[in-house]
Amino acid sequence: MAGLRLGPLLRYVDWDTGTSATVWVEADRPCTAEVRCEGGGHGSARTFGIGGHHYALVPVTGLAPGTTAAYEVLLDGERVWPLPDSPFPPSTIRTPGGAAEDEHVTVAFGSCRWAAPPVGGHDPVGPDALDTLAAALAADPAARRPDVLLLLGDQVYADETSDTTRRWIASRRAASGAGGTAPADQVADYEEYTRLYDESWLDPELRWLLSTVPSCMIFDDHDLVDDWNTSASWLADMRTKPWWQERVTGGLMSYWVYQHLGNLSPAELAADELYGQVRAAEDGTDALRKFALRADADPASVRWSYRRDFGRTRVLMVDTRAGRVLEEQGRAMLDPQEAAWLREQALAGRGSLDHLLVGSSLPWLLPPLVHDAEVWNAALCGGERGARWARFAERIRRGADLEHWAAFPASFEKLTRVIAEAGAGADAPATVCVLSGDVHHAYVAEPVWPAAGRPAARVLQLTCSPLHNSVPMAIRVGFRFGWSRFGKRLGRALARHGRTSTASVSWRRTGGPWFGNQLMTLTLRGRSAALRLQRAEGREEADGGAARRLTTVLERSLTDGP
């Protein structure tokens, strides 16, 4: 009898017709996965094999628009979900299509999540924001659930493993000889990456949450390795390490299986050549491995970015890691084809959007000192002050993680122009928001445009991180200083030393900084938008349990002025 190893994850819900969805599962052997919904929705798919694991992305059709249907998962005809004696409400698929005056879109987002400790275990970084959200929703089954959860990077940490995972890695390598000279505290290959997803997604509360709230995901560096693709020099150094090729190949393979596939619509899946090859093969490992090797060698050959429309709200999830151009004299966050794609998608359907959301794991607008330091560093690494300064600046770039949009000044300016263009004119959306994480604090920032180039849309940088991670005091002090007046003056001094040009737009912080495990939520109704920031708070109980809650830190309309 086939068993359910991982999942189900509700990934895609169709907002065009409100009649279809996709559900991802991992089974413990080859089988047929089936999803049955109350009211008649149904779908099935044969598992495909990768590296000894068995997965299915089940297309569910026949759903009724404007309904919420409980569903169950069967493997070879035997029910495996909901789990026996589950304490959680039924997993459901909610489809759009209700009365127009009632329809709105709720988008929750965040990034940077260490796996939560086992039930009853001590959590040194405090309550997990997603676990706390799951507990709140489970306690009130009638509560409106988010329409989509945007996970903006660092869903797993390949280079910061838990004690339990390190022991598992050591045992596996001792028995099999796998891993070679790879660091003992980091994963080395596809099989070890699967362990990270097991550890994260088998968390009971998160497992239920992901089974009932659709999700969109994009990677950041820790999904593969800290500082991934920081610079050409960094990449050259990594490629000298005997374990690196297997590490990056396994990382890209696992990302395709566990995160990327579910980002795609049924139509995109049907047109995806690799997905067809993997499903048709008895074992798809070789086909996926060839793809991952090509994606690493020629990043421009693969597009990880994607678009999702939720009625009159568009989400563009942008790859800011794999597709970088790293040559020092032509550095770019996005290669030319990717930059053209972003502009095309941002401008497509002018007049048909109320809100445009750009999901970028890395913030566009940073604390001013950090921005200026990254621009200064990029200039020095490019040779503005000579070879000695360039070598020094490269060490600073790696040590201080100076690799956001500001570290690619030409790309920063291109993104700024796309945002201004998308927000311009009488047919512009009401808001253009860049949603980001990475920097382990939350804030709201707004550009201050030149009078002649001010967009009609309200433009905001909304940053929320972490979902569940440490926030050391040095980070708190450093980012507060980065937003301060003195920090701005220091940044301008660095800019003068680097002989850098001034950015075409300035910006101001209109909220934050806030620290802790936290989650932002946008509620979009017509052309109105409201933002809520919630922090997970609580304490561990004597019996090993935890008293947790989401505390509202900020609640603000985004369309009625600051």
XYZ file of C-alpha atoms in Angstrom:
562
model
C 0.000 0.000 0.000
C 1.383 3.384 -0.991
C 1.920 5.951 1.745
C 2.035 9.747 1.750
C 5.579 10.966 2.500
C 5.013 14.693 2.123
C 2.202 17.055 1.260
C -0.368 17.671 0.082
C 0.423 21.226 -0.990
C -2.309 23.258 -2.660
C -0.289 25.202 -5.207
C -2.314 26.728 -8.026
C -5.944 27.878 -8.084
C -7.299 29.177 -11.376
C -8.631 32.738 -11.097
C -9.808 32.919 -14.709
C -12.576 30.319 -14.485
C -12.541 29.307 -10.814
C -12.848 25.654 -11.818
C -9.366 24.110 -11.483
C -6.377 23.767 -9.159
C -3.192 21.731 -8.681
C -2.150 19.710 -5.626
C 1.434 18.461 -5.074
C 2.235 15.255 -3.197
C 5.154 12.936 -2.538
C 4.428 9.211 -2.115
C 6.695 6.468 -0.794
C 6.427 4.360 -3.959
C 5.117 4.591 -7.538
C 1.350 4.944 -7.546
C -1.611 6.939 -8.833
C -2.380 10.024 -6.766
C -5.980 11.197 -6.706
C -7.731 14.263 -5.282
C -11.469 14.153 -4.581
C -13.415 17.247 -3.560
C -16.834 17.737 -2.057
C -19.165 18.866 -4.791
C -17.494 16.920 -7.577
C -14.026 18.355 -8.218
C -11.611 15.572 -9.059
C -8.182 14.836 -10.511
C -5.557 12.109 -10.705
C -1.962 11.722 -11.892
C 0.628 8.974 -11.978
C 3.722 9.684 -9.904
C 7.036 10.466 -11.587
C 10.377 9.354 -10.160
C 13.380 11.508 -9.266
C 16.336 10.147 -7.310
C 14.354 7.294 -5.768
C 11.489 9.596 -4.734
C 7.985 9.629 -6.189
C 5.998 12.811 -6.825
C 2.766 13.891 -8.448
C 1.268 17.261 -9.300
C -2.423 16.486 -9.545
C -4.574 18.700 -11.803
C -7.990 19.098 -10.192
C -10.896 20.061 -12.461
C -14.657 20.353 -12.140
C -14.581 22.767 -9.197
C -17.512 25.142 -8.796
C -16.627 28.855 -8.939
C -17.150 30.834 -5.766
C -17.107 27.820 -3.454
C -14.963 26.271 -0.743
C -14.651 22.507 -1.122
C -13.029 20.101 1.330
C -10.799 17.551 -0.362
C -9.103 14.252 0.334
C -6.044 12.589 -1.208
C -5.940 8.952 -2.242
C -2.984 6.847 -3.370
C -3.937 3.808 -5.463
C -7.479 4.254 -4.215
C -6.654 4.350 -0.491
C -7.282 7.550 1.449
C -4.082 9.021 2.947
C -5.233 12.594 3.658
C -6.606 13.909 5.965
C -4.403 11.993 8.365
C -6.200 9.738 10.861
C -7.265 11.625 14.006
C -6.055 14.926 12.559
C -6.653 17.853 14.956
C -7.001 20.241 12.007
C -10.094 21.236 10.038
C -10.508 19.742 6.561
C -8.137 20.971 3.871
C -10.112 22.977 1.352
C -9.844 24.509 -2.098
C -11.471 27.941 -2.303
C -12.275 29.132 -5.806
C -12.973 32.726 -6.854
C -16.154 33.725 -8.603
C -18.502 35.008 -5.923
C -20.503 38.228 -6.126
C -18.340 41.027 -7.519
C -18.958 43.258 -4.534
C -17.659 40.517 -2.185
C -14.594 39.557 -4.197
C -11.225 40.639 -2.931
C -7.702 39.248 -2.876
C -5.731 38.588 0.288
C -2.000 38.118 -0.210
C 0.186 37.045 2.721
C 3.959 37.111 2.290
C 7.318 36.761 3.987
C 10.662 34.990 3.732
C 13.508 33.356 5.630
C 12.196 30.351 7.525
C 14.232 27.938 9.572
C 12.342 24.696 10.098
C 10.438 24.735 13.375
C 11.686 22.339 16.063
C 9.774 19.091 16.698
C 6.543 19.378 18.638
C 7.414 20.130 22.254
C 11.002 21.075 21.406
C 12.640 24.299 22.513
C 12.536 27.065 19.916
C 15.427 29.482 20.509
C 14.164 32.071 18.000
C 10.563 32.250 19.174
C 7.265 31.275 17.566
C 7.153 30.567 13.837
C 4.921 33.103 12.039
C 3.467 30.490 9.658
C 2.834 27.947 12.413
C 1.123 30.676 14.422
C -1.001 31.672 11.427
C -1.957 28.017 10.925
C -2.966 27.654 14.573
C -5.127 30.789 14.377
C -6.880 29.633 11.198
C -7.387 26.114 12.537
C -8.954 27.509 15.702
C -11.504 29.424 13.607
C -12.450 27.301 10.580
C -14.890 29.975 9.391
C -12.158 32.630 9.185
C -11.175 33.878 5.750
C -7.891 32.265 4.741
C -5.344 34.081 2.561
C -5.983 33.627 -1.146
C -2.284 33.075 -1.692
C 0.887 32.805 0.354
C 3.969 34.282 -1.322
C 7.158 32.673 0.011
C 9.932 35.023 -1.071
C 13.035 32.921 -0.568
C 15.004 30.864 1.930
C 12.227 28.301 2.261
C 15.006 25.899 3.310
C 18.543 26.520 4.544
C 21.036 24.293 2.748
C 23.961 25.840 4.633
C 22.474 26.218 8.123
C 21.191 22.778 9.052
C 19.669 21.708 12.346
C 21.392 19.400 14.818
C 19.007 16.608 13.822
C 19.768 17.039 10.130
C 23.521 17.193 10.734
C 23.338 13.871 12.567
C 21.309 12.394 9.703
C 23.835 13.692 7.153
C 26.737 12.216 9.100
C 25.030 8.838 9.375
C 24.137 8.771 5.669
C 27.619 9.745 4.537
C 29.268 7.234 6.854
C 27.090 4.452 5.445
C 27.181 5.374 1.771
C 30.290 7.457 1.215
C 28.122 10.214 -0.283
C 29.029 13.852 0.132
C 32.762 13.559 -0.495
C 34.548 16.571 0.958
C 31.382 18.660 1.331
C 31.067 20.589 4.614
C 29.652 18.346 7.331
C 27.053 20.913 8.373
C 25.685 21.547 4.861
C 23.789 19.447 2.357
C 25.706 17.998 -0.583
C 23.324 16.441 -3.112
C 19.715 15.896 -4.136
C 18.967 13.320 -1.442
C 20.180 15.625 1.303
C 18.095 18.474 -0.101
C 15.005 16.265 0.158
C 15.739 15.957 3.869
C 15.465 19.742 4.252
C 11.986 19.749 2.694
C 10.932 16.806 4.861
C 12.090 18.614 7.990
C 10.346 21.864 7.040
C 7.121 20.680 5.438
C 6.329 17.801 7.831
C 5.838 20.364 10.604
C 2.158 19.539 11.357
C 0.890 23.109 11.391
C 2.771 24.213 8.293
C 1.754 20.994 6.518
C -1.918 21.755 7.100
C -1.489 25.429 6.173
C 0.159 24.578 2.843
C -2.569 22.027 2.139
C -5.288 24.663 2.311
C -3.691 27.999 1.273
C -2.335 28.242 -2.307
C 1.325 29.184 -2.481
C 3.771 30.853 -4.872
C 7.491 30.418 -4.205
C 10.809 31.794 -5.427
C 14.290 30.951 -4.180
C 16.926 33.107 -2.539
C 20.510 32.246 -1.672
C 20.071 29.895 1.300
C 17.860 27.603 -0.779
C 21.223 26.682 -2.373
C 24.052 28.364 -0.457
C 24.690 31.645 1.358
C 25.690 34.481 -1.010
C 24.817 32.424 -4.091
C 26.059 34.283 -7.193
C 27.393 37.277 -5.293
C 30.065 37.918 -7.936
C 32.102 36.356 -10.725
C 34.994 35.981 -8.283
C 32.770 34.206 -5.764
C 31.486 31.796 -8.417
C 34.986 31.056 -9.689
C 36.105 30.223 -6.160
C 33.111 27.934 -5.587
C 33.748 26.068 -8.828
C 37.198 25.081 -7.569
C 35.624 23.118 -4.713
C 35.197 19.423 -5.542
C 31.738 19.234 -3.962
C 30.243 22.363 -5.569
C 28.912 20.942 -8.846
C 26.926 18.216 -7.127
C 25.671 20.733 -4.577
C 24.315 23.255 -7.091
C 22.939 20.513 -9.345
C 21.063 18.895 -6.487
C 19.819 22.281 -5.324
C 18.378 23.225 -8.707
C 16.871 19.760 -9.168
C 15.156 19.878 -5.783
C 13.941 23.444 -6.338
C 12.339 22.392 -9.643
C 10.542 19.478 -7.983
C 9.523 20.944 -4.636
C 8.936 24.609 -5.459
C 9.008 25.547 -9.152
C 6.568 23.012 -10.640
C 3.741 24.144 -8.405
C 4.230 27.752 -9.488
C 3.028 26.876 -12.995
C -0.514 26.798 -14.322
C -1.922 23.606 -15.908
C -1.487 25.201 -19.341
C 2.161 26.034 -18.605
C 2.739 22.522 -17.305
C 1.234 21.035 -20.465
C 3.659 23.097 -22.569
C 6.714 22.373 -20.385
C 9.013 20.033 -22.318
C 10.998 18.898 -19.280
C 7.862 18.119 -17.275
C 6.620 15.990 -20.160
C 9.925 14.123 -20.368
C 10.041 13.471 -16.627
C 6.464 12.184 -16.540
C 6.990 9.946 -19.564
C 10.196 8.357 -18.266
C 10.329 5.392 -15.940
C 12.870 7.432 -13.979
C 13.152 11.156 -14.704
C 16.392 11.709 -12.783
C 18.694 11.874 -15.805
C 16.462 14.319 -17.695
C 16.175 16.613 -14.676
C 19.887 16.386 -13.949
C 20.761 17.441 -17.510
C 18.389 20.382 -17.139
C 19.993 21.448 -13.842
C 23.503 21.200 -15.288
C 22.445 23.375 -18.215
C 20.705 25.861 -15.914
C 23.918 26.251 -13.912
C 26.200 26.501 -16.951
C 23.907 28.783 -18.973
C 21.497 30.603 -16.639
C 19.890 32.515 -19.514
C 18.602 29.203 -20.920
C 16.109 28.844 -18.055
C 13.414 31.161 -16.726
C 12.485 30.701 -13.082
C 10.451 33.938 -12.932
C 6.722 33.679 -13.530
C 3.450 35.571 -13.559
C 0.203 34.900 -11.735
C -3.000 36.933 -12.101
C -5.594 37.020 -9.333
C -8.466 38.817 -10.987
C -7.290 42.406 -11.441
C -4.193 41.855 -9.286
C -0.995 40.719 -10.998
C 1.925 39.040 -9.216
C 5.318 38.899 -10.922
C 7.719 36.624 -9.055
C 11.236 37.539 -10.138
C 14.384 35.405 -9.997
C 17.076 37.629 -8.478
C 19.640 34.851 -7.969
C 20.141 32.275 -10.710
C 19.996 34.549 -13.759
C 22.470 37.230 -12.718
C 25.126 38.517 -15.107
C 28.303 38.486 -13.019
C 31.045 39.821 -15.303
C 32.352 42.844 -13.423
C 32.025 45.342 -16.286
C 28.521 44.226 -17.216
C 26.959 43.152 -13.934
C 23.191 42.856 -13.947
C 20.614 41.467 -11.577
C 18.634 40.201 -14.592
C 20.001 39.132 -17.945
C 18.661 41.093 -20.950
C 15.949 38.562 -21.791
C 14.759 38.421 -18.184
C 14.717 42.219 -17.896
C 12.676 42.441 -21.110
C 10.267 39.796 -19.785
C 9.745 41.748 -16.552
C 8.936 44.954 -18.399
C 6.633 43.172 -20.834
C 4.664 41.484 -18.044
C 4.479 44.669 -15.951
C 3.004 46.622 -18.868
C 0.801 43.920 -20.400
C -2.930 44.544 -20.261
C -2.744 48.260 -19.502
C -5.968 49.369 -17.870
C -6.931 45.857 -16.752
C -5.069 45.905 -13.415
C -5.919 47.442 -10.081
C -2.704 46.312 -8.396
C 0.731 45.188 -9.570
C 2.860 43.208 -7.109
C 6.505 42.481 -7.910
C 7.863 39.645 -5.786
C 11.627 40.117 -5.387
C 13.401 38.185 -2.658
C 15.819 41.117 -2.397
C 14.478 44.604 -1.610
C 14.566 47.292 -4.263
C 14.660 50.169 -1.733
C 17.050 49.549 1.161
C 18.058 51.636 4.172
C 19.945 54.572 2.571
C 23.305 53.726 4.149
C 23.081 50.134 2.903
C 22.101 51.301 -0.591
C 24.969 53.781 -0.817
C 27.437 51.243 0.589
C 26.439 48.745 -2.093
C 26.736 51.298 -4.898
C 30.143 52.407 -3.525
C 31.275 48.802 -3.270
C 30.145 48.025 -6.829
C 32.140 50.985 -8.133
C 35.292 49.922 -6.295
C 34.937 46.284 -7.368
C 34.644 47.590 -10.919
C 38.018 49.319 -10.637
C 36.971 52.922 -9.960
C 39.771 53.314 -7.380
C 42.263 50.818 -8.811
C 43.175 47.162 -8.360
C 44.038 47.311 -4.646
C 40.710 48.900 -3.769
C 38.955 46.365 -6.033
C 40.456 43.423 -4.112
C 39.534 45.023 -0.786
C 36.002 45.777 -1.990
C 35.461 42.164 -3.100
C 36.275 40.972 0.415
C 33.830 43.532 1.801
C 31.153 42.513 -0.722
C 31.274 38.894 0.360
C 31.659 39.535 4.075
C 28.851 42.089 4.312
C 26.464 40.509 1.756
C 26.460 43.597 -0.477
C 24.474 42.018 -3.291
C 20.994 43.563 -3.472
C 19.580 45.623 -6.344
C 21.794 48.539 -5.288
C 24.878 46.382 -5.891
C 23.809 46.226 -9.541
C 23.311 49.977 -10.155
C 22.255 49.696 -13.796
C 19.663 47.057 -12.871
C 18.395 49.219 -10.010
C 17.788 52.040 -12.463
C 16.108 49.751 -15.000
C 13.753 48.376 -12.334
C 12.981 51.921 -11.207
C 12.083 52.894 -14.768
C 9.851 49.827 -15.226
C 8.025 50.589 -11.986
C 7.551 54.242 -12.959
C 6.328 53.243 -16.419
C 3.932 50.637 -15.062
C 2.519 53.179 -12.619
C 2.155 56.040 -15.105
C -0.942 57.315 -16.884
C -4.678 57.403 -16.351
C -4.948 53.633 -16.895
C -2.282 52.753 -14.296
C -3.003 50.402 -11.404
C -3.810 52.004 -8.056
C -0.676 50.534 -6.463
C 2.639 49.111 -7.584
C 4.266 47.262 -4.693
C 7.637 45.521 -4.520
C 7.351 42.680 -2.000
C 10.625 41.483 -0.501
C 12.309 39.726 2.409
C 15.942 38.705 3.063
C 17.057 41.492 5.416
C 15.579 40.128 8.679
C 13.426 43.106 9.473
C 10.222 44.632 8.170
C 9.616 48.118 6.855
C 7.634 50.243 4.431
C 9.461 52.632 2.105
C 8.134 54.975 -0.572
C 9.999 56.640 -3.437
C 10.098 60.403 -3.739
C 9.846 61.016 -7.464
C 10.929 64.049 -9.453
C 7.868 66.191 -10.097
C 8.012 65.553 -13.845
C 8.166 61.767 -13.457
C 5.763 61.061 -10.601
C 3.620 57.973 -11.381
C -0.150 58.033 -10.946
C 0.021 54.790 -8.948
C 1.138 54.720 -5.348
C 4.487 52.899 -5.304
C 5.765 51.108 -2.198
C 8.546 48.837 -1.062
C 7.057 46.342 1.412
C 9.658 44.195 3.144
C 8.898 41.403 5.619
C 11.469 39.029 7.090
C 11.962 36.638 8.791
C 9.110 34.178 9.129
C 11.172 32.129 11.567
C 14.828 32.947 12.104
C 17.226 34.702 14.417
C 17.467 38.481 14.524
C 20.734 39.229 16.369
C 21.175 42.533 18.132
C 23.852 43.537 15.607
C 21.230 43.327 12.831
C 18.773 45.431 14.813
C 21.342 48.112 15.592
C 22.820 48.058 12.097
C 19.553 48.504 10.230
C 18.277 51.161 12.620
C 21.519 53.043 12.015
C 21.140 52.490 8.260
C 17.839 54.373 8.324
C 19.163 57.190 10.560
C 20.205 60.702 9.493
C 23.813 60.014 10.413
C 23.679 56.786 8.432
C 22.482 58.733 5.390
C 25.375 61.203 5.755
C 27.858 58.343 5.992
C 26.331 56.788 2.892
C 26.760 60.010 0.942
C 30.421 60.117 2.006
C 30.925 56.612 0.645
C 29.225 57.626 -2.600
C 31.648 60.530 -2.995
C 34.614 58.249 -2.399
C 33.324 55.794 -4.989
C 32.617 58.585 -7.477
C 29.143 57.165 -7.985
C 26.175 58.875 -9.555
C 23.049 59.727 -7.581
C 20.073 57.398 -7.956
C 17.285 58.719 -10.161
C 14.857 58.446 -7.271
C 15.106 59.025 -3.542
C 12.913 57.392 -0.898
C 11.730 57.667 2.659
C 10.818 55.122 5.274
C 7.132 55.390 6.190
C 6.980 52.416 8.546
C 9.353 50.402 10.702
C 11.850 49.038 11.165
C 10.195 46.124 12.979
C 11.986 43.015 14.183
C 10.872 39.489 15.058
C 9.180 36.570 13.318
C 6.520 38.289 11.236
C 4.113 38.156 8.324
C 2.685 40.878 6.082
C -0.754 40.678 4.478
C -2.219 42.806 1.704
C -5.976 42.996 1.321
C -6.916 44.257 -2.139
C -10.534 45.165 -2.852
C -11.153 46.969 -6.120
C -8.649 49.834 -6.239
C -8.245 49.988 -2.480
C -5.374 48.332 -0.646
C -4.731 47.736 3.036
C -1.576 46.441 4.722
C -1.294 44.502 7.956
C 1.923 43.420 9.676
C 1.661 40.756 12.360
C 4.356 39.482 14.682
C 4.355 35.981 16.188
C 4.592 36.213 19.961
C 4.219 33.756 22.794
C 5.929 31.613 25.346
C 6.756 27.965 25.920
C 4.608 26.184 28.481
C 5.816 23.807 31.197
C 4.218 20.830 29.404
C 6.285 21.485 26.263
C 3.503 23.277 24.435
C 3.403 26.914 23.476
C 0.987 29.801 23.901
C 1.262 31.747 20.653
C -0.564 34.531 18.918
C -0.221 36.891 15.994
C -0.067 40.461 17.286
C -0.929 43.245 14.867
C 1.966 45.703 14.704
C 0.706 47.820 11.799
C -2.605 48.220 10.020
C -2.754 50.864 7.315
C -4.595 51.821 4.160
C -2.235 52.170 1.209
C -4.605 54.075 -1.023
C -5.690 56.900 1.282
C -2.331 58.613 1.817
C 0.562 57.622 4.149
